[in-house]
Amino acid sequence: MNAQKIADATCGALIAGMLLYGGLSSSTAPERFPMHWNLHGEIDRYGGRVEGLFALPFVALGVWLLVRFLPRFDPGRANYANFIGAWATLQVAIVTLLTVVYGIVQAAARGSAIDVRTLMPLAIGALFVVLGNLLGKLRPNWFFGIRTPWTLSSAESWNRTHRAGGWVFVGLGLLTMATGVLTPGRSILVMVGLVLLATLGLAAYSYAVWRRDPDKVPPAGRTAAS
């Protein structure tokens, strides 16, 4: 069984599990569900039973199908065969995160003591670690990765920026998880700040590598017609 078929089976099972749980528990579910928490970990929006039980499963289904079939619309879709394992892992990671969030919502709705200030940074940090391990395996495409004007115009810039980005995202993930445990009230702010710095730093690095690459090409591989 290839990587995409494993991803299809895993994502399908997770989404079906959420929908099945929603259907089986609908008669005993509470009337309202917590749907959003503020930075202090306090619930600031509730939703009804249908939203609480079925919104996230259908969001997960929509996101998975989008990511699953997006390569068909990519002009560079032939490249996906070179990183199909990473692409399949991305699908599973995203659906797994949404499944974890669904579990948090269901537990909180039933009165469990849920500290989202710790749990969400742990979940998002884990996703960053997974992404970091995938970045170095990616090949040029238009939908996923560190896509700057310079990585898309230079194979050297793409490869080196993604290798560097892999280490950066693993570090971001570990720091996000650590702040969620050690300073839960500040973890989201720290994560946003770190992501912004990482984005700017990697963009600058991609430009520096591009400038030194003798084989860089202009967009579409050609100059404008005279």
mmCIF file of C-alpha atoms in Angstrom:
data_model
loop_
_atom_site.group_PDB
_atom_site.id
_atom_site.type_symbol
_atom_site.label_atom_id
_atom_site.label_comp_id
_atom_site.label_asym_id
_atom_site.label_seq_id
_atom_site.Cartn_x
_atom_site.Cartn_y
_atom_site.Cartn_z
ATOM 1 C CA MET A 1 0.000 0.000 0.000
ATOM 2 C CA ASN A 2 1.511 3.346 -1.017
ATOM 3 C CA ALA A 3 1.716 6.440 1.141
ATOM 4 C CA GLN A 4 -1.364 8.135 -0.330
ATOM 5 C CA LYS A 5 -3.555 5.080 0.192
ATOM 6 C CA ILE A 6 -2.413 4.882 3.827
ATOM 7 C CA ALA A 7 -3.226 8.583 4.239
ATOM 8 C CA ASP A 8 -6.636 8.087 2.639
ATOM 9 C CA ALA A 9 -7.433 5.216 4.996
ATOM 10 C CA THR A 10 -6.181 7.081 8.076
ATOM 11 C CA CYS A 11 -7.920 10.370 7.317
ATOM 12 C CA GLY A 12 -11.102 8.584 6.300
ATOM 13 C CA ALA A 13 -11.115 6.595 9.541
ATOM 14 C CA LEU A 14 -10.554 9.691 11.709
ATOM 15 C CA ILE A 15 -13.301 11.671 10.006
ATOM 16 C CA ALA A 16 -15.707 8.730 10.004
ATOM 17 C CA GLY A 17 -14.957 8.200 13.693
ATOM 18 C CA MET A 18 -15.868 11.804 14.493
ATOM 19 C CA LEU A 19 -19.080 11.615 12.480
ATOM 20 C CA LEU A 20 -20.008 8.285 14.036
ATOM 21 C CA TYR A 21 -19.401 9.635 17.513
ATOM 22 C CA GLY A 22 -21.514 12.677 16.727
ATOM 23 C CA GLY A 23 -24.352 10.556 15.452
ATOM 24 C CA LEU A 24 -24.317 8.072 18.327
ATOM 25 C CA SER A 25 -24.051 10.718 21.039
ATOM 26 C CA SER A 26 -26.521 13.243 19.622
ATOM 27 C CA SER A 27 -29.398 12.110 21.841
ATOM 28 C CA THR A 28 -27.403 12.511 25.055
ATOM 29 C CA ALA A 29 -25.235 15.482 24.071
ATOM 30 C CA PRO A 30 -25.587 18.813 25.924
ATOM 31 C CA GLU A 31 -27.536 21.641 24.323
ATOM 32 C CA ARG A 32 -24.498 23.882 23.890
ATOM 33 C CA PHE A 33 -20.840 23.340 23.124
ATOM 34 C CA PRO A 34 -17.811 25.575 23.710
ATOM 35 C CA MET A 35 -16.573 26.619 20.276
ATOM 36 C CA HIS A 36 -13.942 29.255 21.057
ATOM 37 C CA TRP A 37 -11.607 30.207 23.899
ATOM 38 C CA ASN A 38 -9.881 33.563 24.431
ATOM 39 C CA LEU A 39 -6.206 34.067 25.257
ATOM 40 C CA HIS A 40 -6.952 33.587 28.963
ATOM 41 C CA GLY A 41 -8.375 30.125 28.347
ATOM 42 C CA GLU A 42 -11.944 31.290 28.950
ATOM 43 C CA ILE A 43 -14.816 30.196 26.720
ATOM 44 C CA ASP A 44 -16.105 33.218 24.802
ATOM 45 C CA ARG A 45 -18.436 31.550 22.310
ATOM 46 C CA TYR A 46 -20.828 28.627 22.489
ATOM 47 C CA GLY A 47 -22.521 26.757 19.687
ATOM 48 C CA GLY A 48 -25.540 24.512 19.450
ATOM 49 C CA ARG A 49 -25.634 20.728 19.425
ATOM 50 C CA VAL A 50 -25.382 20.352 15.646
ATOM 51 C CA GLU A 51 -22.414 22.715 15.422
ATOM 52 C CA GLY A 52 -20.676 21.101 18.369
ATOM 53 C CA LEU A 53 -21.064 17.563 17.077
ATOM 54 C CA PHE A 54 -20.662 17.964 13.330
ATOM 55 C CA ALA A 55 -18.940 21.249 12.394
ATOM 56 C CA LEU A 56 -15.375 20.066 12.968
ATOM 57 C CA PRO A 57 -15.812 16.687 11.245
ATOM 58 C CA PHE A 58 -17.101 18.419 8.114
ATOM 59 C CA VAL A 59 -14.359 21.054 8.306
ATOM 60 C CA ALA A 60 -11.830 18.211 8.531
ATOM 61 C CA LEU A 61 -13.442 16.513 5.532
ATOM 62 C CA GLY A 62 -13.344 19.713 3.477
ATOM 63 C CA VAL A 63 -9.735 20.525 4.371
ATOM 64 C CA TRP A 64 -8.600 16.973 3.679
ATOM 65 C CA LEU A 65 -10.292 16.848 0.260
ATOM 66 C CA LEU A 66 -8.808 20.246 -0.623
ATOM 67 C CA VAL A 67 -5.266 19.176 0.274
ATOM 68 C CA ARG A 68 -5.794 15.712 -1.227
ATOM 69 C CA PHE A 69 -6.776 16.982 -4.684
ATOM 70 C CA LEU A 70 -4.941 20.317 -4.838
ATOM 71 C CA PRO A 71 -1.978 18.822 -6.760
ATOM 72 C CA ARG A 72 -4.254 18.214 -9.741
ATOM 73 C CA PHE A 73 -4.437 21.982 -10.262
ATOM 74 C CA ASP A 74 -0.717 22.641 -9.783
ATOM 75 C CA PRO A 75 1.206 23.417 -13.009
ATOM 76 C CA GLY A 76 4.113 21.544 -11.398
ATOM 77 C CA ARG A 77 2.039 18.523 -10.401
ATOM 78 C CA ALA A 78 4.587 16.094 -11.858
ATOM 79 C CA ASN A 79 6.892 17.006 -8.960
ATOM 80 C CA TYR A 80 4.488 15.613 -6.345
ATOM 81 C CA ALA A 81 5.552 12.064 -7.156
ATOM 82 C CA ASN A 82 8.954 12.993 -5.701
ATOM 83 C CA PHE A 83 7.510 13.872 -2.288
ATOM 84 C CA ILE A 84 4.254 11.923 -2.118
ATOM 85 C CA GLY A 85 5.190 10.532 1.302
ATOM 86 C CA ALA A 86 5.555 14.047 2.742
ATOM 87 C CA TRP A 87 2.334 15.188 1.073
ATOM 88 C CA ALA A 88 0.433 12.206 2.481
ATOM 89 C CA THR A 89 1.873 12.799 5.954
ATOM 90 C CA LEU A 90 0.741 16.439 5.794
ATOM 91 C CA GLN A 91 -2.838 15.315 5.173
ATOM 92 C CA VAL A 92 -2.786 12.964 8.157
ATOM 93 C CA ALA A 93 -1.195 15.617 10.402
ATOM 94 C CA ILE A 94 -3.862 18.216 9.599
ATOM 95 C CA VAL A 95 -6.785 15.834 10.091
ATOM 96 C CA THR A 96 -5.224 14.516 13.302
ATOM 97 C CA LEU A 97 -4.963 18.056 14.695
ATOM 98 C CA LEU A 98 -8.631 18.716 13.909
ATOM 99 C CA THR A 99 -9.550 15.405 15.533
ATOM 100 C CA VAL A 100 -7.690 16.436 18.693
ATOM 101 C CA VAL A 101 -9.543 19.763 18.707
ATOM 102 C CA TYR A 102 -12.811 17.872 18.288
ATOM 103 C CA GLY A 103 -11.950 15.743 21.295
ATOM 104 C CA ILE A 104 -11.186 18.849 23.360
ATOM 105 C CA VAL A 105 -14.565 20.370 22.443
ATOM 106 C CA GLN A 106 -16.434 17.165 23.301
ATOM 107 C CA ALA A 107 -14.671 16.778 26.654
ATOM 108 C CA ALA A 108 -15.189 20.429 27.607
ATOM 109 C CA ALA A 109 -18.878 20.276 26.683
ATOM 110 C CA ARG A 110 -19.334 17.406 29.103
ATOM 111 C CA GLY A 111 -17.748 19.196 32.011
ATOM 112 C CA SER A 112 -14.153 17.965 31.889
ATOM 113 C CA ALA A 113 -11.531 20.376 33.179
ATOM 114 C CA ILE A 114 -9.793 21.355 29.942
ATOM 115 C CA ASP A 115 -6.879 23.805 29.914
ATOM 116 C CA VAL A 116 -6.734 24.846 26.277
ATOM 117 C CA ARG A 117 -3.826 27.188 27.056
ATOM 118 C CA THR A 118 -1.712 24.062 27.496
ATOM 119 C CA LEU A 119 -3.386 21.530 25.213
ATOM 120 C CA MET A 120 -3.585 23.679 22.077
ATOM 121 C CA PRO A 121 0.080 24.783 22.134
ATOM 122 C CA LEU A 122 1.032 21.124 22.605
ATOM 123 C CA ALA A 123 -1.093 20.103 19.613
ATOM 124 C CA ILE A 124 0.022 22.986 17.384
ATOM 125 C CA GLY A 125 3.644 22.552 18.444
ATOM 126 C CA ALA A 126 3.470 18.875 17.494
ATOM 127 C CA LEU A 127 2.132 19.891 14.071
ATOM 128 C CA PHE A 128 5.070 22.290 13.646
ATOM 129 C CA VAL A 129 7.508 19.484 14.465
ATOM 130 C CA VAL A 130 5.872 17.273 11.832
ATOM 131 C CA LEU A 131 5.993 20.099 9.272
ATOM 132 C CA GLY A 132 9.636 20.689 10.073
ATOM 133 C CA ASN A 133 10.411 17.078 9.297
ATOM 134 C CA LEU A 134 8.555 17.351 5.980
ATOM 135 C CA LEU A 135 9.967 20.609 4.619
ATOM 136 C CA GLY A 136 13.335 19.251 3.540
ATOM 137 C CA LYS A 137 11.599 16.545 1.478
ATOM 138 C CA LEU A 138 9.516 18.933 -0.603
ATOM 139 C CA ARG A 139 10.212 19.731 -4.232
ATOM 140 C CA PRO A 140 9.113 22.926 -6.008
ATOM 141 C CA ASN A 141 5.349 23.355 -6.218
ATOM 142 C CA TRP A 142 2.857 26.198 -6.071
ATOM 143 C CA PHE A 143 0.805 25.236 -3.017
ATOM 144 C CA PHE A 144 2.946 24.036 -0.124
ATOM 145 C CA GLY A 145 6.267 25.017 1.347
ATOM 146 C CA ILE A 146 8.305 28.196 1.691
ATOM 147 C CA ARG A 147 7.214 29.833 -1.540
ATOM 148 C CA THR A 148 8.974 33.146 -2.024
ATOM 149 C CA PRO A 149 9.827 34.737 -5.393
ATOM 150 C CA TRP A 150 13.360 33.478 -4.862
ATOM 151 C CA THR A 151 12.679 29.845 -3.921
ATOM 152 C CA LEU A 152 10.393 29.603 -6.964
ATOM 153 C CA SER A 153 13.115 30.980 -9.239
ATOM 154 C CA SER A 154 16.063 28.958 -7.961
ATOM 155 C CA ALA A 155 16.351 25.257 -7.219
ATOM 156 C CA GLU A 156 19.303 26.006 -4.932
ATOM 157 C CA SER A 157 17.280 28.558 -2.977
ATOM 158 C CA TRP A 158 14.326 26.166 -2.696
ATOM 159 C CA ASN A 159 16.416 23.257 -1.428
ATOM 160 C CA ARG A 160 18.570 25.177 1.039
ATOM 161 C CA THR A 161 15.714 27.299 2.382
ATOM 162 C CA HIS A 162 13.563 24.222 2.994
ATOM 163 C CA ARG A 163 16.374 22.381 4.730
ATOM 164 C CA ALA A 164 16.901 25.397 6.985
ATOM 165 C CA GLY A 165 13.153 25.791 7.417
ATOM 166 C CA GLY A 166 12.890 22.213 8.591
ATOM 167 C CA TRP A 167 15.183 22.892 11.531
ATOM 168 C CA VAL A 168 13.459 26.205 12.229
ATOM 169 C CA PHE A 169 9.989 24.635 12.349
ATOM 170 C CA VAL A 170 11.106 21.778 14.563
ATOM 171 C CA GLY A 171 12.562 24.360 16.942
ATOM 172 C CA LEU A 172 9.365 26.418 16.749
ATOM 173 C CA GLY A 173 7.320 23.367 17.557
ATOM 174 C CA LEU A 174 9.394 22.426 20.572
ATOM 175 C CA LEU A 175 9.385 26.009 21.889
ATOM 176 C CA THR A 176 5.614 26.260 21.395
ATOM 177 C CA MET A 177 5.089 23.028 23.309
ATOM 178 C CA ALA A 178 7.435 24.178 26.082
ATOM 179 C CA THR A 179 5.702 27.546 26.503
ATOM 180 C CA GLY A 180 2.345 25.776 26.608
ATOM 181 C CA VAL A 181 3.551 23.809 29.620
ATOM 182 C CA LEU A 182 5.682 26.428 31.364
ATOM 183 C CA THR A 183 3.865 29.687 30.590
ATOM 184 C CA PRO A 184 0.424 28.715 29.253
ATOM 185 C CA GLY A 185 -0.977 32.228 29.452
ATOM 186 C CA ARG A 186 1.615 33.540 27.016
ATOM 187 C CA SER A 187 2.066 30.595 24.674
ATOM 188 C CA ILE A 188 -0.098 31.908 21.821
ATOM 189 C CA LEU A 189 1.613 35.304 21.804
ATOM 190 C CA VAL A 190 5.028 33.661 21.897
ATOM 191 C CA MET A 191 4.055 31.328 19.050
ATOM 192 C CA VAL A 192 2.784 34.164 16.847
ATOM 193 C CA GLY A 193 5.937 36.187 17.470
ATOM 194 C CA LEU A 194 8.216 33.248 16.718
ATOM 195 C CA VAL A 195 6.349 32.361 13.522
ATOM 196 C CA LEU A 196 6.614 35.963 12.319
ATOM 197 C CA LEU A 197 10.349 36.089 13.005
ATOM 198 C CA ALA A 198 10.886 32.713 11.360
ATOM 199 C CA THR A 199 8.925 33.764 8.275
ATOM 200 C CA LEU A 200 10.928 36.962 7.837
ATOM 201 C CA GLY A 201 14.215 35.193 8.503
ATOM 202 C CA LEU A 202 13.565 32.386 6.007
ATOM 203 C CA ALA A 203 12.408 34.856 3.352
ATOM 204 C CA ALA A 204 15.635 36.836 3.788
ATOM 205 C CA TYR A 205 17.677 33.632 3.650
ATOM 206 C CA SER A 206 15.943 32.516 0.438
ATOM 207 C CA TYR A 207 16.842 35.846 -1.154
ATOM 208 C CA ALA A 208 20.483 35.598 -0.061
ATOM 209 C CA VAL A 209 20.828 32.107 -1.555
ATOM 210 C CA TRP A 210 19.043 33.185 -4.752
ATOM 211 C CA ARG A 211 21.459 36.082 -5.269
ATOM 212 C CA ARG A 212 24.448 33.726 -5.220
ATOM 213 C CA ASP A 213 22.883 31.083 -7.486
ATOM 214 C CA PRO A 214 24.331 31.280 -11.029
ATOM 215 C CA ASP A 215 21.534 29.023 -12.323
ATOM 216 C CA LYS A 216 18.566 31.094 -11.102
ATOM 217 C CA VAL A 217 15.889 31.774 -13.661
ATOM 218 C CA PRO A 218 13.293 34.523 -14.104
ATOM 219 C CA PRO A 219 9.590 33.661 -13.629
ATOM 220 C CA ALA A 220 8.408 31.025 -16.110
ATOM 221 C CA GLY A 221 12.039 30.565 -17.108
ATOM 222 C CA ARG A 222 12.146 33.418 -19.595
ATOM 223 C CA THR A 223 12.383 37.169 -19.858
ATOM 224 C CA ALA A 224 9.577 39.389 -21.102
ATOM 225 C CA ALA A 225 9.189 39.756 -24.844
ATOM 226 C CA SER A 226 10.709 42.927 -26.259
#
